[in-house]
Short mmCIF file of C-alpha atoms and ligand atoms in Angstrom, two decimals:
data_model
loop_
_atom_site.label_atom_id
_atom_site.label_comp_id
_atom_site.label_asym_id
_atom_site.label_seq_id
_atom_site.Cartn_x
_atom_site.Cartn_y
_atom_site.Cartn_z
CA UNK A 1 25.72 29.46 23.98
CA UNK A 2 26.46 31.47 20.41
CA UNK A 3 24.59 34.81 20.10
CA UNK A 4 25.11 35.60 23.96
CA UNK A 5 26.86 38.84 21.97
CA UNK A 6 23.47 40.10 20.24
CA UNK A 7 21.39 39.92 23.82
CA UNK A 8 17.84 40.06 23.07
CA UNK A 9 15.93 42.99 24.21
CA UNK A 10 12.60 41.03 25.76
CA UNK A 11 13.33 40.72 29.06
CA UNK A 12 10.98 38.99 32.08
CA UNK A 13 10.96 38.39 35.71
CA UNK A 14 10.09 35.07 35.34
CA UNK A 15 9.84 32.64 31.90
CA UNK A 16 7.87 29.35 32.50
CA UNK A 17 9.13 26.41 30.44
CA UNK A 18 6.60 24.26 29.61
CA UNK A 19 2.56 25.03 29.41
CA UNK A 20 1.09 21.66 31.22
CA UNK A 21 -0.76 22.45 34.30
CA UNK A 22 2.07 23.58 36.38
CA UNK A 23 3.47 26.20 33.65
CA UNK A 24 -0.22 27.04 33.19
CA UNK A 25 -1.16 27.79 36.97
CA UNK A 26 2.71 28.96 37.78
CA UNK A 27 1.69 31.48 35.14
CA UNK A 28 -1.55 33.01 36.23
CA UNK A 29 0.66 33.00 40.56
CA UNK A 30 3.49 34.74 38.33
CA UNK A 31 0.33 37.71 37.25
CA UNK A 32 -1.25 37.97 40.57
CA UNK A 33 2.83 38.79 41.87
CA UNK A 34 2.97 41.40 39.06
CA UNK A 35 5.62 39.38 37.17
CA UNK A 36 6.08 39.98 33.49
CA UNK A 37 5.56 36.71 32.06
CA UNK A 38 6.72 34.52 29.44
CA UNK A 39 5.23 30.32 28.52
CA UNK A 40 7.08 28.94 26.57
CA UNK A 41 6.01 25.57 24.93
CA UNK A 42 7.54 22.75 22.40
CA UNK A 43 4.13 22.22 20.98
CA UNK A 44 1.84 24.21 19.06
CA UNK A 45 -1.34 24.20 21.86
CA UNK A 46 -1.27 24.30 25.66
CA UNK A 47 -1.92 21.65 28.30
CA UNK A 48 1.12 19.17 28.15
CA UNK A 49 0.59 15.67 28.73
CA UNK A 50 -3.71 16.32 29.34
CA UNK A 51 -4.14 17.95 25.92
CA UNK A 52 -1.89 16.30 24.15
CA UNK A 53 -2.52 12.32 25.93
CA UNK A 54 -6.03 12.48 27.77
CA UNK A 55 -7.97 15.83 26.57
CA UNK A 56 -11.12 13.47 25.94
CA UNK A 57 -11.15 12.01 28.96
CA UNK A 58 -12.45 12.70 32.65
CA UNK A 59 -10.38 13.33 35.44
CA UNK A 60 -11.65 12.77 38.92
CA UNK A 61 -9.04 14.60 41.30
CA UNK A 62 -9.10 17.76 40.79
CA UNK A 63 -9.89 19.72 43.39
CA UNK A 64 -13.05 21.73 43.17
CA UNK A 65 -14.27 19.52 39.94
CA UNK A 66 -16.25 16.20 40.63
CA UNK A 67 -15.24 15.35 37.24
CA UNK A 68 -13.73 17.53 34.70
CA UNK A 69 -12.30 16.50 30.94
CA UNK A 70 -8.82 16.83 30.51
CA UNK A 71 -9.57 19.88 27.53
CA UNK A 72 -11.70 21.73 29.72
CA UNK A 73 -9.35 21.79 32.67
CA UNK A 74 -6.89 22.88 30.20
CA UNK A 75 -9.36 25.86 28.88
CA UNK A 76 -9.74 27.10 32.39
CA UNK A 77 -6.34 26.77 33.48
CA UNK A 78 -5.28 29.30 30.33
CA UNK A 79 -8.82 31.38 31.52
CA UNK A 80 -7.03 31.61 34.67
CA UNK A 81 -3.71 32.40 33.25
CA UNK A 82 -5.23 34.77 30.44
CA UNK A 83 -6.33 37.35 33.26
CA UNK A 84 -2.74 38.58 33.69
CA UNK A 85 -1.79 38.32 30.22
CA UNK A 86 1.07 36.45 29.95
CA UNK A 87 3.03 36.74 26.62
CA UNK A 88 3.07 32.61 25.27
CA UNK A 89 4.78 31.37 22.78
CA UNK A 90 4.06 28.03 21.23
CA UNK A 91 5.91 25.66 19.03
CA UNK A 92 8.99 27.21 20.49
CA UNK A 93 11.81 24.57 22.23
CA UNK A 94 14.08 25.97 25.00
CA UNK A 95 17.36 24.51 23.40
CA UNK A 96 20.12 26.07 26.06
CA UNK A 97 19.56 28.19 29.57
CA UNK A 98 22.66 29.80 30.98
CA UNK A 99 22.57 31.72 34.10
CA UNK A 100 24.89 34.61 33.74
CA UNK A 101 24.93 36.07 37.06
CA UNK A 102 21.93 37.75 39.86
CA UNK A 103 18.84 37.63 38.16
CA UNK A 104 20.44 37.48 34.93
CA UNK A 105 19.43 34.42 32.59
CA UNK A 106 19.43 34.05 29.01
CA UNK A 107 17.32 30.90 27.21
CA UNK A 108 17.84 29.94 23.56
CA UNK A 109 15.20 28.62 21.93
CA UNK A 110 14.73 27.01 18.38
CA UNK A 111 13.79 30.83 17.77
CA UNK A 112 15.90 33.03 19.47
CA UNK A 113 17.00 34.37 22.74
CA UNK A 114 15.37 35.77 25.72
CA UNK A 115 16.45 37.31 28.98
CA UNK A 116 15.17 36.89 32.47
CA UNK A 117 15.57 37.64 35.73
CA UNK A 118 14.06 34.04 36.70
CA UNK A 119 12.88 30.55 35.32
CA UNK A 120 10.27 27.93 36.19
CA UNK A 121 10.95 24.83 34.83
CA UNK A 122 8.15 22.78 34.29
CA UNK A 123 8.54 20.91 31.96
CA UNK A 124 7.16 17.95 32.52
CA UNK A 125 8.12 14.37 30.89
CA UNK A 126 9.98 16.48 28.21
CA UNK A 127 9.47 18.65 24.88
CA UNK A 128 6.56 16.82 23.38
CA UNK A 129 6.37 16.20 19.63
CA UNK A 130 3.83 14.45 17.15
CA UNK A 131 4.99 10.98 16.54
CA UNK A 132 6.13 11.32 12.31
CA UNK A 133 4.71 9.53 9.82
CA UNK A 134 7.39 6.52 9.30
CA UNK A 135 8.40 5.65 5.90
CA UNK A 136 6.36 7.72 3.66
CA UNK A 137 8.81 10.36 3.19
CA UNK A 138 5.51 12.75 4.36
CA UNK A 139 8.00 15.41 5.36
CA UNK A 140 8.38 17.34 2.40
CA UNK A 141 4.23 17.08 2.67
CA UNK A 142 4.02 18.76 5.94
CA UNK A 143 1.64 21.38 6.25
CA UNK A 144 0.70 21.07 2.44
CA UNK A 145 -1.31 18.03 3.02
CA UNK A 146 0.12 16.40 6.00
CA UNK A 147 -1.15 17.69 9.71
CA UNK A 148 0.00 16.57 12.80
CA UNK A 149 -2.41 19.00 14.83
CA UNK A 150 -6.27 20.22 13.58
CA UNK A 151 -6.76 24.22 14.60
CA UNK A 152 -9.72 24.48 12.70
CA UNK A 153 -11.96 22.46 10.85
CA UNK A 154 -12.96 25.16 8.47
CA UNK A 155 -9.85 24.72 6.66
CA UNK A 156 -11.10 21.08 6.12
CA UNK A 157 -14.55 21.89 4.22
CA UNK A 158 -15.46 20.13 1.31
CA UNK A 159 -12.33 17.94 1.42
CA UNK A 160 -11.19 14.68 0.94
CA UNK A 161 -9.58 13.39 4.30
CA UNK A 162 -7.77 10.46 5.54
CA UNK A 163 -7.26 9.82 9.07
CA UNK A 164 -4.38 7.52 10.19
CA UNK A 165 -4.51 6.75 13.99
CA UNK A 166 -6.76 4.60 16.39
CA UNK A 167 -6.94 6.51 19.63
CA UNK A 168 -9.14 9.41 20.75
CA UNK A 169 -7.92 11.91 19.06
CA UNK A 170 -7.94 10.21 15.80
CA UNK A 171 -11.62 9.14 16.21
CA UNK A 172 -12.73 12.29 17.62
CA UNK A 173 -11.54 14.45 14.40
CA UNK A 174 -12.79 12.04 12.46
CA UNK A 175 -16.12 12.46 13.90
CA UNK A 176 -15.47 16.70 13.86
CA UNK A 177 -14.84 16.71 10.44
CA UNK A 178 -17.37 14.02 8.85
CA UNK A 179 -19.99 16.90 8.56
CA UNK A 180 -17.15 19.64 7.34
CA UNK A 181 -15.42 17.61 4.85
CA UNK A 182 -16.41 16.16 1.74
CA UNK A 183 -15.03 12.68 2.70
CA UNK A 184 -13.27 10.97 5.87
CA UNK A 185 -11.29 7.62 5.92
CA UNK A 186 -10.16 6.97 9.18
CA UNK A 187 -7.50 3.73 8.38
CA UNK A 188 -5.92 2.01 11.85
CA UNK A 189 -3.71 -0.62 11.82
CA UNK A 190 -6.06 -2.69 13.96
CA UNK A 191 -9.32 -3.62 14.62
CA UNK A 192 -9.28 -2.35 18.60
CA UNK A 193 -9.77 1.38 18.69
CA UNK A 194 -7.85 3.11 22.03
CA UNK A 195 -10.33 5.63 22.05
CA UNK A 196 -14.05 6.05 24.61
CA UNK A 197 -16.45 3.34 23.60
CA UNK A 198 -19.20 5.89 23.02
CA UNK A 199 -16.84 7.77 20.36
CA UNK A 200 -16.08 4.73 18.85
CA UNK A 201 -19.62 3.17 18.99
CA UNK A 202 -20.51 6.72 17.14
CA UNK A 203 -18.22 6.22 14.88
CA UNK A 204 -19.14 2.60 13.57
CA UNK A 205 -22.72 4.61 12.77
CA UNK A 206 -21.44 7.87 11.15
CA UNK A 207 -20.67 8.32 7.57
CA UNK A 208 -16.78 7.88 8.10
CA UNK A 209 -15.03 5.48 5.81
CA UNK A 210 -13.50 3.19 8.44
CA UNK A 211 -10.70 0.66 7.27
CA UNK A 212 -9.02 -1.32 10.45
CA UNK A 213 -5.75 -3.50 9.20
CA UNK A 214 -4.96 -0.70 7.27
CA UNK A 215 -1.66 1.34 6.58
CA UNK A 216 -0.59 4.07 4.56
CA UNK A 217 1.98 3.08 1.84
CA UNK A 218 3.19 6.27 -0.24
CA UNK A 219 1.73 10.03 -0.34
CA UNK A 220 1.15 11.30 -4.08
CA UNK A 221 1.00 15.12 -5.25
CA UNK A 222 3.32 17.87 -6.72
CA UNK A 223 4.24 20.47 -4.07
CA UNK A 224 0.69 19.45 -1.81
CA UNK A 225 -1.06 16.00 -1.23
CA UNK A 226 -3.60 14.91 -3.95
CA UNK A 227 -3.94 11.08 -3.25
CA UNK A 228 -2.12 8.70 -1.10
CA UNK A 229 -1.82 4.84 -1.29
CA UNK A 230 -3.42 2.86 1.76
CA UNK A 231 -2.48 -1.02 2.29
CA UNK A 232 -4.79 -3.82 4.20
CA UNK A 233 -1.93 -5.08 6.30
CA UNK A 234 -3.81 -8.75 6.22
CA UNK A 235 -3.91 -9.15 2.51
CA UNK A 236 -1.34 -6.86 1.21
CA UNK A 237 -3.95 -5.48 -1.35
CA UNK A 238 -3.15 -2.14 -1.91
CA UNK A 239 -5.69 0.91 -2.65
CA UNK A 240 -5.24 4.60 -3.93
CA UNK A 241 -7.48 7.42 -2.76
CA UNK A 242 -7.82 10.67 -3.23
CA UNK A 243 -7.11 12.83 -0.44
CA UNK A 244 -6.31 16.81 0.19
CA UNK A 245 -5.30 16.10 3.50
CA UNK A 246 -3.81 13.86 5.73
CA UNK A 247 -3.98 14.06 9.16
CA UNK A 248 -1.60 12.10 11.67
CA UNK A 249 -2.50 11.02 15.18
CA UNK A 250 0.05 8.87 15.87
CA UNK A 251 0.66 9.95 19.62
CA UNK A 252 3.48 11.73 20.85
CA UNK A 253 6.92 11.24 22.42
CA UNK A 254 8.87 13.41 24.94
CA UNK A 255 12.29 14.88 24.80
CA UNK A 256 13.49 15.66 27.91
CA UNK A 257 17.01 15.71 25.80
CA UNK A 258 18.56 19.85 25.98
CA UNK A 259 17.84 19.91 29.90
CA UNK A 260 20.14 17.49 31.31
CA UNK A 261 22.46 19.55 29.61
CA UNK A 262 21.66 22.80 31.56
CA UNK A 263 24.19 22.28 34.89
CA UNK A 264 20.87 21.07 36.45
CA UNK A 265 21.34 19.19 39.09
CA UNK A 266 19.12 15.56 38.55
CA UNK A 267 17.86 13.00 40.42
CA UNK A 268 15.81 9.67 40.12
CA UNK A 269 17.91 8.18 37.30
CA UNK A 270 18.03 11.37 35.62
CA UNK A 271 14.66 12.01 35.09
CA UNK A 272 13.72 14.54 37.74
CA UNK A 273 15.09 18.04 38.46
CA UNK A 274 16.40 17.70 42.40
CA UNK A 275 14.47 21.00 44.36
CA UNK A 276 15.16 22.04 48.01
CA UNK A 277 11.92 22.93 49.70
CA UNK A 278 10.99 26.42 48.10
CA UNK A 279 11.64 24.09 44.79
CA UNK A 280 14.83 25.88 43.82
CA UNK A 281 17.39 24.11 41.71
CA UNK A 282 21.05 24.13 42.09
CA UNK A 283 21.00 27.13 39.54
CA UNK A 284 20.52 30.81 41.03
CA UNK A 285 16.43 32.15 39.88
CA UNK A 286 16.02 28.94 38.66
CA UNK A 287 12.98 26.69 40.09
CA UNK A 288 11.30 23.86 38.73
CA UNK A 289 7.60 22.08 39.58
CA UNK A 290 5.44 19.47 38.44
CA UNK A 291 6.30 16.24 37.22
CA UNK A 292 9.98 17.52 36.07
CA UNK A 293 10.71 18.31 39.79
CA UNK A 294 12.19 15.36 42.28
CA UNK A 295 10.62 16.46 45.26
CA UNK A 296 11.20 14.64 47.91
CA UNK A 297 7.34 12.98 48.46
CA UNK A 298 6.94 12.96 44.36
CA UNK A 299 3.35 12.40 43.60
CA UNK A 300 3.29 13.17 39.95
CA UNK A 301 -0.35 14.59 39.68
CA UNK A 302 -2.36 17.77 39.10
CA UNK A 303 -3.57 18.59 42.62
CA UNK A 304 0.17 17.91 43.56
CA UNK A 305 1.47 20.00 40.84
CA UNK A 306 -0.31 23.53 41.38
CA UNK A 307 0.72 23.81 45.15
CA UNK A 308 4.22 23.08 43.80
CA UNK A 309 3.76 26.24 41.10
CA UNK A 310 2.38 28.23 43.92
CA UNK A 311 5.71 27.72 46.02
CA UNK A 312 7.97 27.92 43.15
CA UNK A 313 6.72 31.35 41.83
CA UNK A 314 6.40 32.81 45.02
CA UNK A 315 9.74 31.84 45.76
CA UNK A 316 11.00 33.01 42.08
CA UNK A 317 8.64 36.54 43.13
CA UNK A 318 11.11 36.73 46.72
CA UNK A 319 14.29 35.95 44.49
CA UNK A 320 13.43 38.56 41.49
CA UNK A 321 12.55 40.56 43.80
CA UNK A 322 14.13 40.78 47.65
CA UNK A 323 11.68 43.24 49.17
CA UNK A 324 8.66 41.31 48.38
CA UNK A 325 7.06 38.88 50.23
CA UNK A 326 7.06 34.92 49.91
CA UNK A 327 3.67 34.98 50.74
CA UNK A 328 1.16 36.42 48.29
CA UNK A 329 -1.78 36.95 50.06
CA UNK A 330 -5.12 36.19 49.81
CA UNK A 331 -6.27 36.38 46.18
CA UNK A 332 -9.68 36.89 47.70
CA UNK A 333 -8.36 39.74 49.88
CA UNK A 334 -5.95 40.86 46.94
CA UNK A 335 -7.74 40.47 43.41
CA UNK A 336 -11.08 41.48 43.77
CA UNK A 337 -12.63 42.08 40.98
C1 FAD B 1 -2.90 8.99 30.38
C2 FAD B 1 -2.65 9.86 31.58
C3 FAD B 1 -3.68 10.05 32.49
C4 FAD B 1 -3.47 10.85 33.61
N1 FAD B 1 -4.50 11.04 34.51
C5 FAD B 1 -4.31 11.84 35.58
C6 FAD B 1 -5.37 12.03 36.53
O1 FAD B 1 -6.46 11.48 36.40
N2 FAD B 1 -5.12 12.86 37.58
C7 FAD B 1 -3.92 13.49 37.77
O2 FAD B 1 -3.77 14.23 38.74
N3 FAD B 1 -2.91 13.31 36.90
C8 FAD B 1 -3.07 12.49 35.82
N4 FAD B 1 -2.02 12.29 34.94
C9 FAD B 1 -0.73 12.95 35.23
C10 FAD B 1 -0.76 14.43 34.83
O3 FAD B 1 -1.21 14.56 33.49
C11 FAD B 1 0.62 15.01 34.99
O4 FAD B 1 1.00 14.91 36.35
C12 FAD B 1 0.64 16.48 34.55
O5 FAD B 1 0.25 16.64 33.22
C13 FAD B 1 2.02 17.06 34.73
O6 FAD B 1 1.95 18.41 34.45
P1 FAD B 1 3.23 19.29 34.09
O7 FAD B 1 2.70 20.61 33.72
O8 FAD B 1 4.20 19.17 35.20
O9 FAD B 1 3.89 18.56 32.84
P2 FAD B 1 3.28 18.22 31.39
O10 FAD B 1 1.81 18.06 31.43
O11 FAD B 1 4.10 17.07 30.91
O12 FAD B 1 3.63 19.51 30.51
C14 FAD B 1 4.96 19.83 30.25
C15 FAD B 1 5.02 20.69 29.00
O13 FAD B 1 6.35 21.19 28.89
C16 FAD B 1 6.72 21.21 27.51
N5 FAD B 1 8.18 21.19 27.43
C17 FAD B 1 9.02 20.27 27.94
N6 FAD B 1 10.31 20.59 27.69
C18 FAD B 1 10.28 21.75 26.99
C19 FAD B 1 11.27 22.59 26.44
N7 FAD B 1 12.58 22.31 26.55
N8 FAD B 1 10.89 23.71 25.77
C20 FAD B 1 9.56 24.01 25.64
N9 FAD B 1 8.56 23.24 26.15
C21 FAD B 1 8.92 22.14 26.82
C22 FAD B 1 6.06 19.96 26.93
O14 FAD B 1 5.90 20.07 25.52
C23 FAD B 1 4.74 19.92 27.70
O15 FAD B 1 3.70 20.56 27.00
C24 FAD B 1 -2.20 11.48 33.83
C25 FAD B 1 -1.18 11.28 32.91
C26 FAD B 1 -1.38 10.47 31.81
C27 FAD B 1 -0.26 10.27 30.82
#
């Protein structure tokens, strides 16, 4: 790995790779064990595959919740996490981890280096990113005109916006924004929205500009977005708009590339990270949960997931950490306040 020379000064017991619901809950175990925490996360918001896939829709086994949608369980997971203040740090790729010796391990990231004295890996299905817009050349647009992720819809107000995508997250925005913006399109290369029937049902009845067999042909502006050429897909009849921002929801593929390169030890045609049974890897301080780890009764869900983070950062806690206990304790008996 080039830089090992210039070792960084930040230094944890414990960084957590990915911030799905493992890395999330592995995060707030790592607080209550006094761990100095990093998340690190490929994407620019937290919740892996429920924020990014699902964060509109219910999900029915999670302990504790009857039903809960996928972007509230992610807003309590971080509440839950927040308490012990983790440092996180999004839209940053772990590239390269190298364990240099007893509870010495150095990551490089897309932004630089960081040491640690142990690593959860849960990382899921891979680094997610935004599927691109293909063959509009909207690179050299992105962020001045084309978004791939909505923070706030403030920065929308008064303008003109097109929408490209037919699933919830496209339709959702599109309803967000209708009241912020000056203008919404929403084009989708079908006529079948992939998004809840009520959202969609709302959305036939708003003020949004819908055009199904539509596509987007060629962006227009000098240095940001001022128009962009849209295409019914049936006729070929092609229309330009004016537009001040684009916004992409496209869905999203995973990477699970830069870890099989790590001396990991896989499993289950490469996919999974093979654990023993306090969900160590084959690498010293190095652990891994969720749906990354090939446990040997693999149940990829939630519920499954957060007794894995439990063991795997109590474990990481014993490792950093030889005096202390596996076991935590009660949180009830431990943490109250
Ligand atoms: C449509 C759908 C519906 C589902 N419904 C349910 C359900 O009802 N109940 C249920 O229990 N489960 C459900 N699941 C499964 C559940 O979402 C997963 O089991 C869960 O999200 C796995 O959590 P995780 O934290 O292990 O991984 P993920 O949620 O995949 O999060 C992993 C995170 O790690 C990040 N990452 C990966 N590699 C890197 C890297 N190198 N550097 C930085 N960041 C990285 C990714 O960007 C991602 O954000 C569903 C899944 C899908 C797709």
């Amino acid at each position: 790995m080039s830089g090992l020379s210039s070792e960084p000064d930040n230094s944890y017991d414990i960084v957590v790779i990915g911030a799905g619901p493992t890395g999330l809950f592995g995060a707030f175990y790592a607080g209550m064990r006094g761990m100095k925490t990093l998340v690190l996360d490929a994407l620019p918001e937290v919740g892996g595959q429920v924020a990014a896939l699902y964060p509109e829709k219910y999900i029915y086994d999670v302990p504790g919740f009857p039903k809960i949608l996928g972007r509230d369980l992610v807003s309590q997971l971080v509440a839950q996490a927040r308490r012990f203040e983790p440092d996180v740090r999004l839209g940053e790729q772990v590239l390269d981890l190298r364990v240099l010796g007893e509870r010495k391990i150095i990551l490089k990231t897309n932004k630089g280096f960081y040491r640690t004295r142990s690593v959860l890996i849960s990382a899921g299905v891979g680094a997610f990113a935004p599927n691109r817009l293909p063959n509009v050349d909207a690179e050299r647009f992105e962020d001045r005109g084309v978004y791939y992720f909505v923070k706030a819809k403030r920065a929308f107000q008064q303008q003109n916006v097109l929408i490209v995508g037919g699933g919830d997250s496209a339709v959702d925005w599109a309803l967000n924004l209708k009241d912020e913006a000056r203008h919404v399109t929403l084009i989708h290369r079908r006529d079948q929205f992939r998004a809840h029937e009520q959202s969609v049902a709302e959305l036939r009845d708003s003020t949004v500009d819908i055009r199904t067999f539509h596509e987007l042909k060629q962006l227009h502006g000098n240095g940001h977005i001022t128009a962009a050429t849209i295409f019914d897909n049936r006729t070929q009849a092609e229309q330009t708009l004016p537009v001040d921002s684009v916004l992409v929801f496209l869905g999203f593929k995973a990477n699970s590339g830069p870890i099989k390169t790590w001396g990991l030890e896989m499993e289950g045609k490469g996919r999974a990270i093979k654990v023993g049974p306090h969900f160590e890897t084959n690498l010293p301080g190095v652990f891994a949960a969720g749906d990354i780890a090939g446990a040997p009764a693999k149940l990829d869900l939630i519920a499954v997931n957060f007794g894995q983070a439990a063991i795997a950062v109590n474990s990481a806690k014993a490792y950093v950490d030889p005096t202390a206990s596996l076991f935590p304790g009660h949180s009830s008996e431990v943490n109250g306040h």
